[in-house]
Tab-separated table of C-alpha atoms in Angstrom:
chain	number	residue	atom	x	y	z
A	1	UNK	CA	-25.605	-27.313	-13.335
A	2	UNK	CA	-24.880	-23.499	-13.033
A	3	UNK	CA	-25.454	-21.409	-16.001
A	4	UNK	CA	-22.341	-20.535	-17.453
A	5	UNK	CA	-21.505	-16.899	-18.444
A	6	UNK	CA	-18.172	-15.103	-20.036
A	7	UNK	CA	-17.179	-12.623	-17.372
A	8	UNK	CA	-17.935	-8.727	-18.398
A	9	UNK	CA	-16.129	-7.206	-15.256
A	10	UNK	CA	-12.373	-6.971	-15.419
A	11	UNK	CA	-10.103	-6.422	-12.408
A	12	UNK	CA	-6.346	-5.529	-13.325
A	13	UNK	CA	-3.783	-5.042	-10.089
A	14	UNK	CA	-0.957	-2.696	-10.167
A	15	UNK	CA	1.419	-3.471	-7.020
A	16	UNK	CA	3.251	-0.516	-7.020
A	17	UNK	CA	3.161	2.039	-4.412
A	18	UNK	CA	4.861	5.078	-2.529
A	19	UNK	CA	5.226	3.615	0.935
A	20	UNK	CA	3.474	0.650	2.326
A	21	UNK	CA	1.014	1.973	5.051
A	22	UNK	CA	1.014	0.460	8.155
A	23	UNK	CA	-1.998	-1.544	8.144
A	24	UNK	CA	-2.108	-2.981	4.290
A	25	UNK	CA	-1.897	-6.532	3.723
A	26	UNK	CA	-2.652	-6.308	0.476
A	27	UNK	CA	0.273	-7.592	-2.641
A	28	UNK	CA	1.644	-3.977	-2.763
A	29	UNK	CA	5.587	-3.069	-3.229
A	30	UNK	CA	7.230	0.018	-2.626
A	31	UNK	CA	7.715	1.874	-6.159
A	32	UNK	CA	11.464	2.562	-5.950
A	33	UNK	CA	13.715	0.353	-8.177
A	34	UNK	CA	11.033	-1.465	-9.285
A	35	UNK	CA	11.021	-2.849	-13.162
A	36	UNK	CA	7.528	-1.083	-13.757
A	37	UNK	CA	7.761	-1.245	-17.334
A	38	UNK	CA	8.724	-4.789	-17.530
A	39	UNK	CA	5.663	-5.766	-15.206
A	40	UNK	CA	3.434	-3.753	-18.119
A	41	UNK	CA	4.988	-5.926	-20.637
A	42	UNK	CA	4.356	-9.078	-18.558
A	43	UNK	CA	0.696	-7.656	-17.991
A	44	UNK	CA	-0.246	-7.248	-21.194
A	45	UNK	CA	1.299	-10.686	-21.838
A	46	UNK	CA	-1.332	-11.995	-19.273
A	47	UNK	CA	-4.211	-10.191	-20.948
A	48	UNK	CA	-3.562	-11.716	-24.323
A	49	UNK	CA	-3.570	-14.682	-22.952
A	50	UNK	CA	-6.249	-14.569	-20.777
A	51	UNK	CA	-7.813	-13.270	-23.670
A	52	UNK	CA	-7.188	-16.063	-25.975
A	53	UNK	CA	-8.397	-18.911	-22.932
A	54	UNK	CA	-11.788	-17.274	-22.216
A	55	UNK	CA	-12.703	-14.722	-25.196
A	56	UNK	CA	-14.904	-12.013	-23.460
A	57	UNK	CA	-17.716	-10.525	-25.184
A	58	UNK	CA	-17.948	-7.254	-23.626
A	59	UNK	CA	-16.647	-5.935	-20.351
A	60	UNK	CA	-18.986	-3.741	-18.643
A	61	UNK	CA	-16.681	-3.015	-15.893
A	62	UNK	CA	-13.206	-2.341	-15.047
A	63	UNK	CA	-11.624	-1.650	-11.687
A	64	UNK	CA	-7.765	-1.082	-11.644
A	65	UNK	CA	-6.448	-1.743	-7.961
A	66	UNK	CA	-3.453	-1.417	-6.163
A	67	UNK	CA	-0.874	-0.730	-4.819
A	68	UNK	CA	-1.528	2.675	-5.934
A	69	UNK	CA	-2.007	2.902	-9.650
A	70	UNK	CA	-1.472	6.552	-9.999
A	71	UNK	CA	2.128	6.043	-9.353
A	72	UNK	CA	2.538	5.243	-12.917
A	73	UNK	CA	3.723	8.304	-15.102
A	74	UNK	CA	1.493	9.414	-17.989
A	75	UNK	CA	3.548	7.699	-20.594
A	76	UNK	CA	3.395	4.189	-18.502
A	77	UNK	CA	-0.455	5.205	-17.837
A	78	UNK	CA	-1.193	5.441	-21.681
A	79	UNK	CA	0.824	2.394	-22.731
A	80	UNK	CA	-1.491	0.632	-19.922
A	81	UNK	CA	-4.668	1.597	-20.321
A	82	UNK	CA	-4.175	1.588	-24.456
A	83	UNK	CA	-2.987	-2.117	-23.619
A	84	UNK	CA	-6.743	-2.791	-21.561
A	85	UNK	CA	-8.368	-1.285	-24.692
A	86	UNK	CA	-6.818	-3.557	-27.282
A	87	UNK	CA	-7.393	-6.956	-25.413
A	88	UNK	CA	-11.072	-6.361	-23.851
A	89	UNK	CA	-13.650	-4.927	-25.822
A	90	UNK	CA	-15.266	-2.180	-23.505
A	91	UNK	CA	-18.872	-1.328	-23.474
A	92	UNK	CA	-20.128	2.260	-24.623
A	93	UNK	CA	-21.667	2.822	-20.847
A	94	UNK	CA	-18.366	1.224	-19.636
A	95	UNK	CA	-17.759	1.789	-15.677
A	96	UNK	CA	-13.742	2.293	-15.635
A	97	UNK	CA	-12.724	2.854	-12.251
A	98	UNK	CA	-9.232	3.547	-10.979
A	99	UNK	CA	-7.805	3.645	-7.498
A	100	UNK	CA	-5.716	6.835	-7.039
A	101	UNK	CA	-3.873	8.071	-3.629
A	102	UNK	CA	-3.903	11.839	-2.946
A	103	UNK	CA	-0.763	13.180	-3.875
A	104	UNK	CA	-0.249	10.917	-7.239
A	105	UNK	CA	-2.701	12.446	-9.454
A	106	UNK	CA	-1.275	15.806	-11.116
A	107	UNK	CA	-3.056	17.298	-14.546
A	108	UNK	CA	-0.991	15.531	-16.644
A	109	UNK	CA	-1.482	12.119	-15.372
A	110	UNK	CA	-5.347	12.382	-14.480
A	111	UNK	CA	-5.517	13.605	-18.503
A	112	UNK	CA	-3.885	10.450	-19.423
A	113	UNK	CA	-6.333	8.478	-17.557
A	114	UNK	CA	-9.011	10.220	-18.269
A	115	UNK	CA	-8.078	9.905	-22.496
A	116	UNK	CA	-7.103	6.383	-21.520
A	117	UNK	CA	-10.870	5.452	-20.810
A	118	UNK	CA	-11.048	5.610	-17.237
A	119	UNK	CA	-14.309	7.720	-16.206
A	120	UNK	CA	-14.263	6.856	-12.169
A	121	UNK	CA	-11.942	7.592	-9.881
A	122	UNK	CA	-11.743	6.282	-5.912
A	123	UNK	CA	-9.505	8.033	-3.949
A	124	UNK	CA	-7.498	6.606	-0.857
A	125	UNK	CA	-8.690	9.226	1.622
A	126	UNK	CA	-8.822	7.442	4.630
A	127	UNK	CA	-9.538	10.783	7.412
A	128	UNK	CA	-10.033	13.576	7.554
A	129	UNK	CA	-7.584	14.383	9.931
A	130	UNK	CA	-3.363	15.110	9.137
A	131	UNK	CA	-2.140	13.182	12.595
A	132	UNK	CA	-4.254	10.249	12.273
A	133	UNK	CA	-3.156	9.470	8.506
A	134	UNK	CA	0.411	9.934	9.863
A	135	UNK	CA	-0.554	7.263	12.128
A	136	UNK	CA	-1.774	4.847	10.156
A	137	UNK	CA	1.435	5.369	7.898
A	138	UNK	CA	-0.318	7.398	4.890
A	139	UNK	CA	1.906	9.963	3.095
A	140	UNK	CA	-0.858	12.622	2.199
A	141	UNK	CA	-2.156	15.359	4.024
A	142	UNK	CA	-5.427	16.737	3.955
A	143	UNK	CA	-4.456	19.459	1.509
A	144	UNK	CA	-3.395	16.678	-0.847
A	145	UNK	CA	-6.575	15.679	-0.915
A	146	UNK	CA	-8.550	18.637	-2.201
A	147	UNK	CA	-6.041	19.471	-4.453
A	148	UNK	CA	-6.038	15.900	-5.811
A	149	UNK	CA	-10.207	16.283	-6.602
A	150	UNK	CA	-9.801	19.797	-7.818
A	151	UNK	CA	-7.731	18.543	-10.245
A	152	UNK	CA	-9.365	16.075	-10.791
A	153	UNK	CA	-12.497	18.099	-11.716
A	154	UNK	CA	-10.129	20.481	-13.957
A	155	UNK	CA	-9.835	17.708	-16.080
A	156	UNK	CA	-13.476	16.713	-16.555
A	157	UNK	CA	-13.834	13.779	-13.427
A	158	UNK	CA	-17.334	13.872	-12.339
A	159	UNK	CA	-18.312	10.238	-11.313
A	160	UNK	CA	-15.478	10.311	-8.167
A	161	UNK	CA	-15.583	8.060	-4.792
A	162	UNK	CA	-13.576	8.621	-1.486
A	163	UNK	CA	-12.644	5.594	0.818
A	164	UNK	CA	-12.534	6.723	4.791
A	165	UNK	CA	-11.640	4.150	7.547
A	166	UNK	CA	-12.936	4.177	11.264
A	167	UNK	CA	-11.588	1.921	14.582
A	168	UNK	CA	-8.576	3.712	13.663
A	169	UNK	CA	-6.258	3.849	16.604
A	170	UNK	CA	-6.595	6.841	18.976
A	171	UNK	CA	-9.661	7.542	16.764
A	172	UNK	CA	-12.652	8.848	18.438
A	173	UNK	CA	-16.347	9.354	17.457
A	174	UNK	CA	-15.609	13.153	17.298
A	175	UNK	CA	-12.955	12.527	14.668
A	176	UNK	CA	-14.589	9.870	12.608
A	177	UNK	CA	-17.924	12.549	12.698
A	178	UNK	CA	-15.399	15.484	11.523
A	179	UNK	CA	-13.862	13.313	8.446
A	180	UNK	CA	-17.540	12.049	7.686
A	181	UNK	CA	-18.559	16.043	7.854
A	182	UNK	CA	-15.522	17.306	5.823
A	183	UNK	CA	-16.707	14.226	3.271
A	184	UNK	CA	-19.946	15.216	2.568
A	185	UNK	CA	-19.205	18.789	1.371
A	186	UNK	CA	-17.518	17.837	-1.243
A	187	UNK	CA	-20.710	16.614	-2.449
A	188	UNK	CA	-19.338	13.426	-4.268
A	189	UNK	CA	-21.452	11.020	-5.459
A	190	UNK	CA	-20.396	8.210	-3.685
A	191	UNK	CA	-18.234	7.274	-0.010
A	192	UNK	CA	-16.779	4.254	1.048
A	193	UNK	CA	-16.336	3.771	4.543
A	194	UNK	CA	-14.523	0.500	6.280
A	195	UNK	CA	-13.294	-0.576	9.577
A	196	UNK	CA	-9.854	-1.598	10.384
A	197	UNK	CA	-9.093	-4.754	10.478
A	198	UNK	CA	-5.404	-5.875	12.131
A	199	UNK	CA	-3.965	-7.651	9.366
A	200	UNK	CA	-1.038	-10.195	9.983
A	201	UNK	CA	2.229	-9.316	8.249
A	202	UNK	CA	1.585	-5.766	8.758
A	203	UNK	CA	3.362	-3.230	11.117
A	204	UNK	CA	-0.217	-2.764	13.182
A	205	UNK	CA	-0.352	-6.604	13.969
A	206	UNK	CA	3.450	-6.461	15.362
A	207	UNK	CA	2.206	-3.331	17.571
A	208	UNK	CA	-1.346	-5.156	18.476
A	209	UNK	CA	0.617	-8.462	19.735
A	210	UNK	CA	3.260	-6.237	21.318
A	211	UNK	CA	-0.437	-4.338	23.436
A	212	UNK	CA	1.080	-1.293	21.573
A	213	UNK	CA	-2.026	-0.499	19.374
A	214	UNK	CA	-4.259	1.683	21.046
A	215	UNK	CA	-7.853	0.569	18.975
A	216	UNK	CA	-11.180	2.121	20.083
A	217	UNK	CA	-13.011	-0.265	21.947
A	218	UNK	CA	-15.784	-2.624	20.227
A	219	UNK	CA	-19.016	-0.221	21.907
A	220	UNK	CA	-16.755	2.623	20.503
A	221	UNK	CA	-16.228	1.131	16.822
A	222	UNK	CA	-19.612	-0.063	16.555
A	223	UNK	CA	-21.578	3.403	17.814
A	224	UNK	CA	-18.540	4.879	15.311
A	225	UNK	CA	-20.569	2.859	12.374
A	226	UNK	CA	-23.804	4.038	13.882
A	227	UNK	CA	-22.902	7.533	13.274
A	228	UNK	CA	-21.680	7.354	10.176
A	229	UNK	CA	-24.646	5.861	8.836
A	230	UNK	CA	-26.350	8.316	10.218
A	231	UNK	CA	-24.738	11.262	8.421
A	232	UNK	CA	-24.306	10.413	5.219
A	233	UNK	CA	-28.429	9.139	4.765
A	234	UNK	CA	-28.733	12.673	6.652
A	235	UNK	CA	-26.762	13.834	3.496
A	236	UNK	CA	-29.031	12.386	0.835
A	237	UNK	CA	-26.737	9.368	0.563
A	238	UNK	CA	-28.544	5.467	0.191
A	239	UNK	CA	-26.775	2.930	2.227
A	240	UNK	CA	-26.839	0.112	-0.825
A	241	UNK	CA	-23.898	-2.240	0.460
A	242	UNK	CA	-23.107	-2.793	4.427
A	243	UNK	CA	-19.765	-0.401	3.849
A	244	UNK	CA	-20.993	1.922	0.755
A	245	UNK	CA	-23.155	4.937	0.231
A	246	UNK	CA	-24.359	6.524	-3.182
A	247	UNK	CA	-26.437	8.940	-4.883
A	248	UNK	CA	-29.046	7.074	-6.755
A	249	UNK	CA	-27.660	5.741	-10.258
A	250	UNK	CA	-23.643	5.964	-9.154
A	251	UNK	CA	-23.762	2.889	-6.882
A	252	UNK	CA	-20.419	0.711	-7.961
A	253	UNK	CA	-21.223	-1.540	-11.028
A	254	UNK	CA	-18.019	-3.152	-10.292
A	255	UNK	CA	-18.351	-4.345	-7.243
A	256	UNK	CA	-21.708	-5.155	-7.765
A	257	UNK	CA	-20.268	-8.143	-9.652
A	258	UNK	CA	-18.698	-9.308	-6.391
A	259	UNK	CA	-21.657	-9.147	-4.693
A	260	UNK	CA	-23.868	-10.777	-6.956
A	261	UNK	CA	-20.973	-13.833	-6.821
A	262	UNK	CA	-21.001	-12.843	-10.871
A	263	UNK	CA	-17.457	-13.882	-12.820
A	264	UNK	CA	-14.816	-11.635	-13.303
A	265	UNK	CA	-11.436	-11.654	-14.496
A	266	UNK	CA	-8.440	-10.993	-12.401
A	267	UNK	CA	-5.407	-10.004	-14.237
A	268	UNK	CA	-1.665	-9.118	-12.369
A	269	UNK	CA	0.187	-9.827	-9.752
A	270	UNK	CA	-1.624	-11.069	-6.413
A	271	UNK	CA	-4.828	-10.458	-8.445
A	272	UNK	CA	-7.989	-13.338	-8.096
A	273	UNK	CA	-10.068	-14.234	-10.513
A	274	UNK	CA	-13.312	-16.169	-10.706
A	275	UNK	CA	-15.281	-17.389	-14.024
A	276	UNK	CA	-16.567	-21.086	-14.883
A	277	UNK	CA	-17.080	-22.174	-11.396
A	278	UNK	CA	-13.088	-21.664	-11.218
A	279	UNK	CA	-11.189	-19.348	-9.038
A	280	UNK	CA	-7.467	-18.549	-9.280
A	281	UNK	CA	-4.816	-16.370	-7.610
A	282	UNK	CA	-1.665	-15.401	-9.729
A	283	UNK	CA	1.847	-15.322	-8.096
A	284	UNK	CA	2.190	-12.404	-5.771
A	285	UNK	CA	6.361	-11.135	-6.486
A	286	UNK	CA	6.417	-9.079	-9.079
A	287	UNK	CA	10.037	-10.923	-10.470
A	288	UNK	CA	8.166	-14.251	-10.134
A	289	UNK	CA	5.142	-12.719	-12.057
A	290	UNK	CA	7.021	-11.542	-14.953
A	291	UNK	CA	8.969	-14.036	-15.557
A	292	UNK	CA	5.650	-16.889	-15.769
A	293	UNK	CA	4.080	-14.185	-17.762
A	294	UNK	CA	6.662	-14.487	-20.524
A	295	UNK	CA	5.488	-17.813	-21.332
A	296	UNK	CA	2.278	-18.970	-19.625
A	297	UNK	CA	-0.786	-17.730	-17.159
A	298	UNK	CA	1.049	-16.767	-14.120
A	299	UNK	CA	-0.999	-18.778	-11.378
A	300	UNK	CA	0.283	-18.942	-7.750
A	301	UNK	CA	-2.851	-21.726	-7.288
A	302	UNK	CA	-6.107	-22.300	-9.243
A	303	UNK	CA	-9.164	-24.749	-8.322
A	304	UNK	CA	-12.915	-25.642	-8.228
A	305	UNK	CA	-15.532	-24.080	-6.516
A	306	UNK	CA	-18.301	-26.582	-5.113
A	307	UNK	CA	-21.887	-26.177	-6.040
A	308	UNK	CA	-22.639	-25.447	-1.966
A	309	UNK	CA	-19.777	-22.939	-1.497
A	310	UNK	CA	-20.685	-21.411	-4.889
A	311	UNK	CA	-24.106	-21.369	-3.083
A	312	UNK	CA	-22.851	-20.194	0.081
A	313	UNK	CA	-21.138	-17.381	-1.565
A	314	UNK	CA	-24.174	-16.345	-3.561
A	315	UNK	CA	-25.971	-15.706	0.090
A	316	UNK	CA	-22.781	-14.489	2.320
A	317	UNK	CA	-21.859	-11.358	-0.614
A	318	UNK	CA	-25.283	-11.365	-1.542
A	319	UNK	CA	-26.535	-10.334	1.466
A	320	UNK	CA	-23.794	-7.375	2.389
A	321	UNK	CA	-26.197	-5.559	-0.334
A	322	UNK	CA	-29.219	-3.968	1.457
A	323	UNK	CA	-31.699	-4.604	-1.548
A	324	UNK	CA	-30.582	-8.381	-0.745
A	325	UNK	CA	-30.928	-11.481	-2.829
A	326	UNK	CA	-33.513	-12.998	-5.166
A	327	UNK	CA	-34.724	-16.459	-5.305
A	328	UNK	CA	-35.322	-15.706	-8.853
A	329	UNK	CA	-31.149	-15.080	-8.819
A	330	UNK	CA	-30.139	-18.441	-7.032
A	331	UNK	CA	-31.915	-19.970	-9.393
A	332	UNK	CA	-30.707	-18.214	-12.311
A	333	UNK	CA	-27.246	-18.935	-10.765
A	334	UNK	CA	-27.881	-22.393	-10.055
A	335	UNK	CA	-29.516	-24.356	-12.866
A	336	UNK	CA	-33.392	-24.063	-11.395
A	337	UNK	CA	-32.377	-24.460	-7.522
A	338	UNK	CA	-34.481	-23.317	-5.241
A	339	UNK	CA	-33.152	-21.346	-2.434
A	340	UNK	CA	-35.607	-22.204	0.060
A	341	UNK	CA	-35.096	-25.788	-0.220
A	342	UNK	CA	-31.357	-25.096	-0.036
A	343	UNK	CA	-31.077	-22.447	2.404
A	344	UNK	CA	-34.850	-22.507	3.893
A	345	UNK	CA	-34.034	-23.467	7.929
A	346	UNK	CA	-31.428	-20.657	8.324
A	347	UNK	CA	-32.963	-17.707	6.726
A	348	UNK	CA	-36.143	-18.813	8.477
A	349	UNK	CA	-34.516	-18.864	11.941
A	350	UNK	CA	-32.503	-15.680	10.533
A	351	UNK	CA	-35.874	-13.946	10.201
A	352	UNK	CA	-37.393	-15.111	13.132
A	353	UNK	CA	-34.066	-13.891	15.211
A	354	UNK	CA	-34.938	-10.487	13.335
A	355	UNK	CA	-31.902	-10.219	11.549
A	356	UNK	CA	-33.256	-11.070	7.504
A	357	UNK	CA	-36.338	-9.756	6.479
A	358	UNK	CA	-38.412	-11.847	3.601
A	359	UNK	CA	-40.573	-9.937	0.850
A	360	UNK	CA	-43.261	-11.598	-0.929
A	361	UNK	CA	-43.197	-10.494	-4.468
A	362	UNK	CA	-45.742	-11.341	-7.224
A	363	UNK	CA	-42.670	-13.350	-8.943
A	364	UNK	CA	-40.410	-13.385	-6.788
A	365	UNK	CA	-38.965	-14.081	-2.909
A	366	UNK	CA	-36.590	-11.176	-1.754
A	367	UNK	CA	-34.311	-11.500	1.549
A	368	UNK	CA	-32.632	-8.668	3.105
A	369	UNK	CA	-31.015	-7.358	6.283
A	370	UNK	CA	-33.227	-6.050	8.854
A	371	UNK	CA	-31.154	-2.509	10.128
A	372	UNK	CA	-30.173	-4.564	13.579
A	373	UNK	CA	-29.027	-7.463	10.525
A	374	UNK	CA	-26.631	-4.850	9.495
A	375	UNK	CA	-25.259	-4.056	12.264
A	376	UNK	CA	-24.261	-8.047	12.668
A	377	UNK	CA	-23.946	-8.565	9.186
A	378	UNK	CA	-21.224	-11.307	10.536
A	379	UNK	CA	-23.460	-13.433	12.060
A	380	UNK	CA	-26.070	-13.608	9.160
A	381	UNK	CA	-23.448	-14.250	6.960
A	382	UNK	CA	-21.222	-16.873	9.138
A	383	UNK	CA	-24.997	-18.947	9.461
A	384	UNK	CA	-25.348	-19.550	5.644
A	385	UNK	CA	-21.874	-21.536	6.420
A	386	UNK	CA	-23.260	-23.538	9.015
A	387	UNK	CA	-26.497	-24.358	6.599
């Protein structure tokens, strides 16, 4: 049996945004005649209940995704985040991050958030470059996005993150290394960086199966993630998780909890959650959601988790960090279990292939990606499957 624990991260989905971009999949609607209110009403309804189900003790972290939840004005802001306040009780260190898109974050609003609690902000930057976000469908410009952190800063921000994506199409290494450059002088404390992926139900998977996407080839996209690591340790950044680089002490708590395969809860529409060996989705329309709200949990589908793909998802998340996983943590997870007699013949033939190193602690066993084990992350993580 798995020790059980009450989750003390919170993830909280508003679907709203400005325009969809062209490669999102994610459960995002455009903004305009939208009953935003209503789904805050229905929200909060959900966090009561939710609330009421599986008490929490206190919530370390918060992460509010989107959608783009900077498109809410500063009254609709405050009634939210004093909504988050009165339901979960927040830690004093609390890590409250929100998701804003440059563009949607004038004084007013960022004051709101910032009185609301939130102390984080990641912003949807994406490049560097004004035609390329065109490209990919993004309705900010490059100004947007110093103006966005400036203000930002105005209004006391410190702890701030910027996403950028590479195997963009008609991307090349020279523009990936000029959005990576422009990054790193604004000296923030931490950068996200992700490749594309095509996405079905998205306008860049009709234009991939129509040959219409021109993507940068595999060499390109993967000498395009060479460089960038490059840079930013250049820069003074550590390369903690396989797509994220800090300053020491601002890694993400938050998603930390994802990649420990820790329990969180998952509150709004299209939003998972995860806590007593239990996952769940909640229904993705935003009608649909508020009208379950009114009365129940609004679950598109809930089930089990197994204890081997529990297991399997301690190693396959665990391992995208680069300080890896602890046997001393599976069996913390797992009720005593050791890893090696679970796991043992793959991460030996793992380390032997030179793609996991294993550390001999006094206490403990650590396993972690070699450097080529980042680079094909995918394959250590597809063998704990196969295990």
């Amino acid at each position: 049996m798995s020790v059980i624990q009450p989750p003390r991260a919170l993830y909280i989905h508003i679907p709203f945004c400005t325009n969809k971009c062209h490669y999102c999949d994610f459960t995002s609607y455009v903004l305009k005649g939208q009953p935003v209110d209503q789904y805050l009403t229905a929200l909060e309804q959900e966090m009561q209940r939710t609330a009421e189900l599986l008490p929490p003790e206190q919530i370390d972290t918060v992460f509010v995704g989107g959608g783009t939840p900077t498109v809410l004005t500063p009254p609709q802001m405050k009634v939210f985040l004093d909504s988050v306040k009165a339901h979960f009780p927040l830690s004093p260190n609390v890590e409250f991050t929100m998701e804003a898109n440059p563009g949607t974050t004038d004084i007013e609003k960022l004051q709101a958030m910032r009185e609301g609690g939130v102390n984080r902000i990641s912003f949807g930057v994406q490049s560097f470059d004004n035609g390329l976000l065109e490209r990919i469908g993004r309705i900010h410009n490059v100004d947007d996005v110093y103006r966005s952190l400036e203000n930002a800063r105005k209004v006391g921000f410190t702890n701030m993150s910027i996403d950028l994506m590479f195997g963009l199409p008609g991307q090349t290494l020279e523009h990936l290394a000029g959005s990576v450059e422009s990054a790193l002088a604004l000296d923030l404390p931490h950068y996200s960086i992700y490749s594309l992926k095509v996405e079905e139900n998205t306008l860049f998977h009709k234009l991939y199966e129509r040959n219409e996407l021109p993507l940068p080839t595999e060499d390109e996209e993967f000498n395009m993630f060479i460089r960038l690591m490059e840079m930013l340790k250049a820069g003074g950044y550590a390369h903690y998780e396989i797509s994220n680089f800090a300053k020491p002490g601002y890694e993400s708590r938050h998603n930390s909890t994802y990649w420990r395969n820790e329990p969180y809860y998952g509150l709004g529409a299209g939003a998972h959650g995860y806590a007593n060996r239990k996952r769940h989705v909640n229904l993705k329309g935003i009608t649909p959601y508020i009208e379950a709200a009114a009365d129940k949990l609004p679950r598109l589908d809930s089930f089990e988790v197994s204890e081997q793909e529990a297991m399997e998802d301690f190693m396959m998340v665990g391992l995208r960090l680069l300080e890896g996983v602890r046997s001393s943590n599976f069996a913390k997870q797992f009720g005593g279990q050791s890893l090696e007699r679970k796991f043992g013949s793959t991460t030996e033939k793992l380390v032997s292939d030179g793609l996991l190193e294993r550390l001999e602690l006094a206490d403990d066993t650590v396993y972690k990606l070699t450097s080529q084990g980042v680079l094909l992350g995918n394959e250590v993580f597809g063998a704990f499957l196969e295990g």
